[in-house]
Amino acid sequence: MLKIIDVHKTFNPGTINEKIALNGVNLHLQEGDFCTIIGGNGAGKSTTLNAIAGVWPVDQGAILLDNKNITGLSEHKRAAYLGRVFQDPMTGTAAAMEIQENLALAARRGKRRTLSWYISKQEKENFKELLKILDLGLENRMTAKVGLLSGGQRQALTLLMATLQHPKLLLLDEHTAALDPKTAEKVLRVTDQIIAENHLTALMVTHNMKDAITHGNRLIMMHEGRVILDIKGEEKTKLTVADLMHQFELVSGKEFTNDKAILA
Amino acid sequence: MSYILSLNPEYLLKALPGGIAQGLIWGIMALGVYVTFRLLDFADLTVDGSFATGGAVTVMLVIAGVPVPVALLIAIIAGMAAGIVTGLLHTALGIPPILSGILTQIALYSVNLHIMGMAANQALSVQKYDLIISLMHVQKSILVGCLFTVAIIIILYWYFGTELGSSIRATGCNPAMSKANGININFTKVLALALSNGIVALAGGLVAQYQGFADINMGRGAIVIGLAAVIIGEVFGDALLRKHMNFALRLAFVVLGGVIYYIVVVVVLWLKLNSNDLKLFTAIIVAIFLAVPYLQGKRKSSFARTAKMSEALVNSLNNKEVK
């Protein structure tokens, strides 16, 4: 499914701000894997997702999706295969456009945009049904501007948009980090539901160890631009936060010093 | 007193229809400005150049015997080409939006001179040629201006409702989200700039016919007049319609903004203010209308207001403590 082979990325090379963000990342995802990614600040979690999404070209290595080499594709071309939800609720939706317009925009991901009329009647009905899944009452506010929605509502909508055109891979970049705990939980529940119902392959970055353990069938830990831990299947179901912290200290030789991850 | 007596209301009444006709044509130009300024969120200074390009192309072609509609069509294409140049300067060469526009605008000055056979202006007499709009026939001009306005609003309403047009709106609203949804934002930016400058050049061709000549400086300050129309229209539209505002009405109000602007100009001239100060008045009008929405928002929530409010609260608490 997804193959990341020895990917390197250095930001601001040759300057005092030089930062080796990815230092030989290797990762193979199977079809249907729901993999969570944890790690401290600067471990390369979000950078890995950005490398897959093609926000910038990588320095070295290859990224394959369904055995197709996408390493050289620009961001908007890769978008045909990827669904993305961002950390900032403002990033994933167009605030000045209506809810149904945002959905219609997402429904054409990976398709040629033509001069045909934007939202058909049939589509509106479909969107209405889909919005009901979120259970936020958005199905009755289809013509409301997205800018009027709360952060949680916007994230839920972005999630729906990202999965509207069945993506080969769903990229979730700490998509609940900016939400209050209750909303975050709700968005995570919807995430699980959508991934399960559509049999999606997904990568989810999180700062929250508990979330990383309870969601998905696989967990990887990153540190200093590499994958240092890969836990799947049976082993993952037995995992605890204490195990994870212990493992982290063993592999990295450092103490896990991220209060946010530990306390959450 | 003698100044007031010297103001002839009849003259104002006579001048008004001409102001309306001009306002309509400049309002069409403002629709082009609206596309970039509001929908694409790109302050495009190309328009000062492409407006004159539209005028120059139209006049030279009509003089050469080309029928007016064909001349206008070619003017639109010339304007679109100018927009594409600005778009490529920005997307392919990474030059910031405002600078890209300025570069094309300054380049167009020379190009426009070439188009006009190295003359600073070219006359186009309505007596000699079959023009569709002219200050000699103001009533007909208003009618033609209205027809063009309606046609362009219908086209824009349709276009920005299509998949392609919506991708331009999305690009202006949120580039990151647009890319994530597979929109090539470099393409949509160039497309919007081409569309915008095509409309601007059309307006330039109409203005040149209306005034009976094309001039190398006819586009100077066009962007400011365009912005004035957009902003005046929005302020009035939002005040009058509030929640009933939709895209088509918004566009109509932009053109109305152009008309209001020219009515103000007519009044200013009627008051016998120096016409050399017109640009100064334009700047002041635009500044006022830009400030209105901001100041309205500020009136509702300002630190000065909260200072008073909190002071009263603190005082009342202090008084209670004393008791």
PDB file of C-alpha atoms in Angstrom, chain A residues 34-49 85-87 171-178 184-185 188 191 202-216 218-222 236 241 244 256 258 260-262 264:
ATOM      1  CA  PHE A  34      -4.835   2.415  10.649  1.00  0.00           C
ATOM      2  CA  CYS A  35      -1.492   3.493  12.000  1.00  0.00           C
ATOM      3  CA  THR A  36      -0.937   6.089  14.723  1.00  0.00           C
ATOM      4  CA  ILE A  37       2.306   8.057  14.964  1.00  0.00           C
ATOM      5  CA  ILE A  38       3.657   9.411  18.234  1.00  0.00           C
ATOM      6  CA  GLY A  39       6.872  11.115  19.216  1.00  0.00           C
ATOM      7  CA  GLY A  40       8.197  14.242  20.879  1.00  0.00           C
ATOM      8  CA  ASN A  41       8.355  17.699  19.374  1.00  0.00           C
ATOM      9  CA  GLY A  42      10.533  17.770  16.278  1.00  0.00           C
ATOM     10  CA  ALA A  43      10.527  13.980  15.938  1.00  0.00           C
ATOM     11  CA  GLY A  44       9.374  14.258  12.325  1.00  0.00           C
ATOM     12  CA  LYS A  45       5.751  13.136  12.649  1.00  0.00           C
ATOM     13  CA  SER A  46       4.087  15.998  10.801  1.00  0.00           C
ATOM     14  CA  THR A  47       7.058  16.253   8.462  1.00  0.00           C
ATOM     15  CA  THR A  48       6.495  12.624   7.440  1.00  0.00           C
ATOM     16  CA  LEU A  49       2.874  13.396   6.615  1.00  0.00           C
ATOM     17  CA  VAL A  85      -7.059  16.716   7.849  1.00  0.00           C
ATOM     18  CA  PHE A  86      -4.824  19.339   9.447  1.00  0.00           C
ATOM     19  CA  GLN A  87      -4.014  20.379  12.985  1.00  0.00           C
ATOM     20  CA  LEU A 171      -3.520  11.610   6.550  1.00  0.00           C
ATOM     21  CA  LEU A 172      -4.565  12.970   9.941  1.00  0.00           C
ATOM     22  CA  ASP A 173      -2.097  15.503  11.285  1.00  0.00           C
ATOM     23  CA  GLU A 174      -2.935  15.957  14.986  1.00  0.00           C
ATOM     24  CA  HIS A 175      -6.417  16.785  13.844  1.00  0.00           C
ATOM     25  CA  THR A 176      -7.837  16.899  17.363  1.00  0.00           C
ATOM     26  CA  ALA A 177      -4.957  18.789  19.043  1.00  0.00           C
ATOM     27  CA  ALA A 178      -6.661  22.179  18.792  1.00  0.00           C
ATOM     28  CA  ALA A 184     -11.690  15.894  20.383  1.00  0.00           C
ATOM     29  CA  GLU A 185     -13.219  12.648  21.581  1.00  0.00           C
ATOM     30  CA  LEU A 188     -11.983  10.806  17.056  1.00  0.00           C
ATOM     31  CA  THR A 191     -12.774   9.275  12.586  1.00  0.00           C
ATOM     32  CA  ALA A 202      -4.884   5.869   7.510  1.00  0.00           C
ATOM     33  CA  LEU A 203      -1.956   7.538   9.235  1.00  0.00           C
ATOM     34  CA  MET A 204      -2.762   9.563  12.342  1.00  0.00           C
ATOM     35  CA  VAL A 205      -0.254  11.775  14.115  1.00  0.00           C
ATOM     36  CA  THR A 206      -1.075  12.457  17.740  1.00  0.00           C
ATOM     37  CA  HIS A 207       0.547  13.870  20.845  1.00  0.00           C
ATOM     38  CA  ASN A 208      -1.737  11.841  23.010  1.00  0.00           C
ATOM     39  CA  MET A 209      -0.306   8.428  23.941  1.00  0.00           C
ATOM     40  CA  LYS A 210      -3.640   7.093  25.079  1.00  0.00           C
ATOM     41  CA  ASP A 211      -5.290   7.996  21.779  1.00  0.00           C
ATOM     42  CA  ALA A 212      -2.370   6.457  19.927  1.00  0.00           C
ATOM     43  CA  ILE A 213      -2.889   3.216  21.819  1.00  0.00           C
ATOM     44  CA  THR A 214      -6.678   3.010  21.693  1.00  0.00           C
ATOM     45  CA  HIS A 215      -7.050   3.912  18.038  1.00  0.00           C
ATOM     46  CA  GLY A 216      -5.895   1.954  15.019  1.00  0.00           C
ATOM     47  CA  ARG A 218      -0.674  -0.235  14.477  1.00  0.00           C
ATOM     48  CA  LEU A 219       1.522   2.292  16.249  1.00  0.00           C
ATOM     49  CA  ILE A 220       4.860   3.768  15.321  1.00  0.00           C
ATOM     50  CA  MET A 221       7.053   6.028  17.381  1.00  0.00           C
ATOM     51  CA  MET A 222       9.372   8.530  15.788  1.00  0.00           C
ATOM     52  CA  LYS A 236      -0.595  -3.301  20.237  1.00  0.00           C
ATOM     53  CA  VAL A 241       1.181   4.253  28.267  1.00  0.00           C
ATOM     54  CA  LEU A 244       5.368   3.087  25.625  1.00  0.00           C
ATOM     55  CA  PHE A 256      10.229  11.053  27.526  1.00  0.00           C
ATOM     56  CA  ASN A 258       6.522  15.710  26.931  1.00  0.00           C
ATOM     57  CA  LYS A 260       1.233  16.896  27.075  1.00  0.00           C
ATOM     58  CA  ALA A 261       1.739  13.334  25.920  1.00  0.00           C
ATOM     59  CA  ILE A 262       2.114  11.881  29.394  1.00  0.00           C
ATOM     60  CA  ALA A 264      -3.238  13.328  28.435  1.00  0.00           C
TER      61      ALA A 264
END
